[in-house]
């Protein structure tokens, strides 16, 4: 079993909890459903949207944590590409910049979900991918905030970092923003999922 397995499992369970909350909030509505929200997209399109949501939720929260960490010698291109499936999106900072940059402020913020949702907004399938990534990353950031030690940093530059309660606040505020924007947007497009 790889060293990330238990941490990845915890992140996956947090992601499922956030997905449950996301669906509970986006399915509930104080306003009556209109003709456009009742319009049923094709079954194949709806299945593709749901698959896109769940895959991007997994990649944002925990990735495919149960896979082996390496498939080739570390440092090869094949192994690096493989690790993109093993590391969740917020932890890609490790792959891009190295371990001293882990919990880089850009990958551990709402920026990636915002950009993804902005780029995918025009198409229902890709919009579902944006929702899934936002909810997955929100769960990842929230779980990091809950489980991190006081010494764990949010890195801006190698010698400039937030620690302790400031780092926790950064993670929780960004998790709430990513989750909130996804939920509010999805309520406007209830037929997406």
Coordinates of N, CA, C and O in Angstrom, one line a residue, residues 107-176:
X107 N -2.3 27.0 -5.7 CA -3.0 25.7 -5.8 C -3.9 25.4 -4.6 O -4.7 24.5 -4.7
X108 N -3.7 26.1 -3.6 CA -4.5 25.9 -2.4 C -5.4 27.2 -2.1 O -5.4 27.8 -1.1
X109 N -6.1 27.5 -3.2 CA -7.0 28.6 -3.1 C -8.2 28.4 -4.1 O -8.2 27.3 -4.7
X110 N -9.1 29.3 -4.2 CA -10.2 29.2 -5.1 C -9.9 29.6 -6.5 O -10.8 29.5 -7.4
X111 N -8.7 29.9 -6.8 CA -8.3 30.4 -8.2 C -8.5 29.3 -9.2 O -9.1 29.6 -10.3
X112 N -8.0 28.1 -9.0 CA -8.2 27.1 -10.0 C -9.7 26.7 -10.3 O -10.1 26.7 -11.4
X113 N -10.5 26.6 -9.2 CA -11.9 26.4 -9.5 C -12.6 27.5 -10.2 O -13.4 27.3 -11.1
X114 N -12.2 28.8 -9.9 CA -12.8 29.9 -10.6 C -12.4 29.9 -12.1 O -13.3 30.1 -13.0
X115 N -11.1 29.7 -12.4 CA -10.7 29.6 -13.8 C -11.4 28.5 -14.5 O -11.9 28.7 -15.6
X116 N -11.4 27.3 -13.9 CA -12.1 26.2 -14.5 C -13.5 26.4 -14.8 O -14.0 26.2 -15.9
X117 N -14.2 27.0 -13.8 CA -15.7 27.2 -14.0 C -15.9 28.3 -15.1 O -16.8 28.2 -15.9
X118 N -15.0 29.3 -15.1 CA -15.1 30.3 -16.1 C -14.9 29.8 -17.5 O -15.6 30.2 -18.5
X119 N -13.9 28.9 -17.7 CA -13.6 28.3 -19.0 C -14.6 27.3 -19.4 O -14.8 27.1 -20.6
X120 N -15.4 26.7 -18.5 CA -16.3 25.6 -18.9 C -17.7 26.0 -18.8 O -18.6 25.2 -19.1
X121 N -18.0 27.3 -18.5 CA -19.4 27.7 -18.2 C -20.4 27.5 -19.4 O -21.5 27.3 -19.2
X122 N -19.9 27.6 -20.6 CA -20.8 27.7 -21.8 C -21.3 26.3 -22.2 O -22.2 26.3 -23.0
X123 N -20.8 25.2 -21.7 CA -21.3 23.9 -22.1 C -21.6 23.1 -20.9 O -20.9 23.0 -20.0
X124 N -22.8 22.5 -20.9 CA -23.3 21.7 -19.8 C -22.4 20.7 -19.2 O -22.2 20.6 -18.0
X125 N -21.8 19.9 -20.1 CA -20.9 18.8 -19.7 C -19.7 19.4 -19.0 O -19.4 19.0 -17.9
X126 N -19.1 20.4 -19.6 CA -17.9 21.0 -19.0 C -18.2 21.8 -17.8 O -17.4 21.9 -16.8
X127 N -19.4 22.4 -17.7 CA -19.8 23.1 -16.5 C -19.9 22.1 -15.3 O -19.5 22.5 -14.2
X128 N -20.4 20.9 -15.5 CA -20.4 19.9 -14.5 C -19.0 19.6 -14.0 O -18.7 19.3 -12.8
X129 N -18.0 19.5 -15.0 CA -16.6 19.3 -14.6 C -16.2 20.4 -13.7 O -15.5 20.2 -12.7
X130 N -16.5 21.7 -14.0 CA -16.1 22.8 -13.2 C -16.7 22.7 -11.8 O -16.1 23.0 -10.8
X131 N -18.0 22.3 -11.7 CA -18.6 22.1 -10.4 C -17.9 21.1 -9.6 O -17.6 21.2 -8.4
X132 N -17.6 19.9 -10.2 CA -16.9 18.8 -9.5 C -15.6 19.2 -9.0 O -15.2 18.9 -7.9
X133 N -14.8 19.9 -9.8 CA -13.5 20.4 -9.4 C -13.6 21.4 -8.3 O -12.8 21.3 -7.3
X134 N -14.5 22.3 -8.3 CA -14.7 23.3 -7.3 C -15.1 22.6 -6.0 O -14.5 22.9 -4.9
X135 N -16.0 21.7 -6.0 CA -16.4 21.0 -4.8 C -15.3 20.1 -4.3 O -15.1 20.1 -3.0
X136 N -14.6 19.4 -5.1 CA -13.5 18.6 -4.7 C -12.4 19.4 -4.1 O -11.9 19.0 -3.0
X137 N -12.0 20.5 -4.7 CA -10.9 21.3 -4.2 C -11.4 21.9 -2.9 O -10.6 22.0 -1.9
X138 N -12.6 22.3 -2.8 CA -13.1 22.9 -1.5 C -13.0 21.9 -0.4 O -12.6 22.2 0.7
X139 N -13.4 20.6 -0.7 CA -13.3 19.6 0.4 C -11.8 19.3 0.7 O -11.5 19.2 1.9
X140 N -10.9 19.4 -0.3 CA -9.5 19.1 0.0 C -8.9 20.3 0.9 O -8.2 20.0 1.9
X141 N -9.2 21.5 0.5 CA -8.7 22.6 1.3 C -9.3 22.6 2.7 O -8.6 22.8 3.7
X142 N -10.6 22.3 2.9 CA -11.2 22.3 4.2 C -10.6 21.1 5.1 O -10.3 21.3 6.2
X143 N -10.4 20.0 4.4 CA -9.8 18.9 5.2 C -8.3 19.2 5.6 O -7.9 18.9 6.7
X144 N -7.6 19.8 4.7 CA -6.2 20.3 5.0 C -6.3 21.2 6.2 O -5.5 21.1 7.1
X145 N -7.2 22.1 6.2 CA -7.3 23.1 7.4 C -7.6 22.4 8.7 O -7.1 22.7 9.7
X146 N -8.5 21.4 8.6 CA -8.9 20.7 9.8 C -7.7 19.8 10.4 O -7.5 19.7 11.6
X147 N -6.9 19.2 9.5 CA -5.9 18.2 9.9 C -4.5 18.8 10.0 O -3.6 18.0 10.4
X148 N -4.2 20.0 9.6 CA -2.9 20.4 9.5 C -2.3 20.8 10.9 O -3.1 21.2 11.8
X149 N -1.0 20.8 11.0 CA -0.4 21.2 12.2 C -0.2 22.7 12.2 O -0.3 23.3 11.2
X150 N 0.2 23.3 13.3 CA 0.4 24.7 13.4 C 1.6 25.2 12.5 O 1.7 26.3 12.2
X151 N 2.5 24.2 12.3 CA 3.7 24.6 11.5 C 3.5 24.4 10.0 O 4.3 24.9 9.2
X152 N 2.4 23.9 9.5 CA 2.2 23.7 8.1 C 1.9 25.0 7.4 O 1.0 25.7 7.9
X153 N 2.7 25.3 6.4 CA 2.5 26.6 5.8 C 1.6 26.7 4.6 O 1.3 25.7 4.0
X154 N 1.2 27.9 4.3 CA 0.6 28.3 3.0 C 1.8 29.1 2.4 O 2.1 30.2 2.9
X155 N 2.4 28.6 1.3 CA 3.6 29.2 0.8 C 3.3 30.2 -0.3 O 2.6 29.9 -1.3
X156 N 3.8 31.4 -0.1 CA 3.8 32.5 -1.1 C 5.1 32.5 -1.8 O 5.1 32.5 -3.1
X157 N 6.2 32.5 -1.1 CA 7.6 32.4 -1.6 C 8.3 31.5 -0.6 O 7.8 31.3 0.5
X158 N 9.4 31.0 -1.0 CA 10.1 30.0 -0.1 C 10.3 30.6 1.4 O 10.2 29.8 2.3
X159 N 10.5 31.9 1.5 CA 10.7 32.5 2.8 C 9.5 33.3 3.3 O 9.6 34.0 4.3
X160 N 8.4 33.2 2.6 CA 7.2 34.0 2.9 C 6.0 33.0 3.0 O 5.6 32.5 1.9
X161 N 5.5 32.8 4.2 CA 4.4 31.8 4.3 C 3.5 32.2 5.5 O 3.9 32.8 6.4
X162 N 2.2 31.7 5.4 CA 1.3 31.8 6.5 C 1.4 30.5 7.3 O 1.6 29.5 6.7
X163 N 1.3 30.6 8.6 CA 1.3 29.4 9.4 C 0.2 29.5 10.5 O -0.4 30.6 10.7
X164 N -0.1 28.4 11.1 CA -1.0 28.3 12.2 C -2.4 28.7 11.8 O -3.0 28.3 10.8
X165 N -3.0 29.6 12.6 CA -4.4 30.0 12.4 C -4.6 30.8 11.1 O -5.6 30.7 10.5
X166 N -3.6 31.6 10.7 CA -3.7 32.3 9.5 C -3.7 31.4 8.3 O -4.5 31.6 7.3
X167 N -2.9 30.3 8.3 CA -3.0 29.3 7.2 C -4.3 28.6 7.2 O -4.9 28.3 6.1
X168 N -4.8 28.2 8.4 CA -6.1 27.6 8.5 C -7.2 28.5 7.9 O -8.1 28.0 7.2
X169 N -7.2 29.7 8.3 CA -8.2 30.7 7.8 C -8.1 30.8 6.3 O -9.1 30.9 5.6
X170 N -6.9 30.9 5.7 CA -6.7 30.9 4.3 C -7.4 29.8 3.6 O -8.2 29.9 2.7
X171 N -7.2 28.6 4.1 CA -7.7 27.4 3.5 C -9.2 27.3 3.7 O -10.0 27.0 2.7
X172 N -9.8 27.7 4.8 CA -11.2 27.6 5.1 C -12.0 28.7 4.3 O -13.0 28.4 3.7
X173 N -11.4 29.9 4.2 CA -12.1 30.9 3.4 C -12.1 30.5 1.9 O -13.1 30.7 1.2
X174 N -11.0 30.0 1.4 CA -11.0 29.7 0.0 C -11.8 28.4 -0.3 O -12.5 28.4 -1.3
X175 N -11.9 27.5 0.7 CA -12.8 26.4 0.5 C -14.3 26.8 0.5 O -15.0 26.4 -0.4
X176 N -14.6 27.8 1.3 CA -16.0 28.3 1.4 C -16.3 29.0 0.1 O -17.4 28.9 -0.5

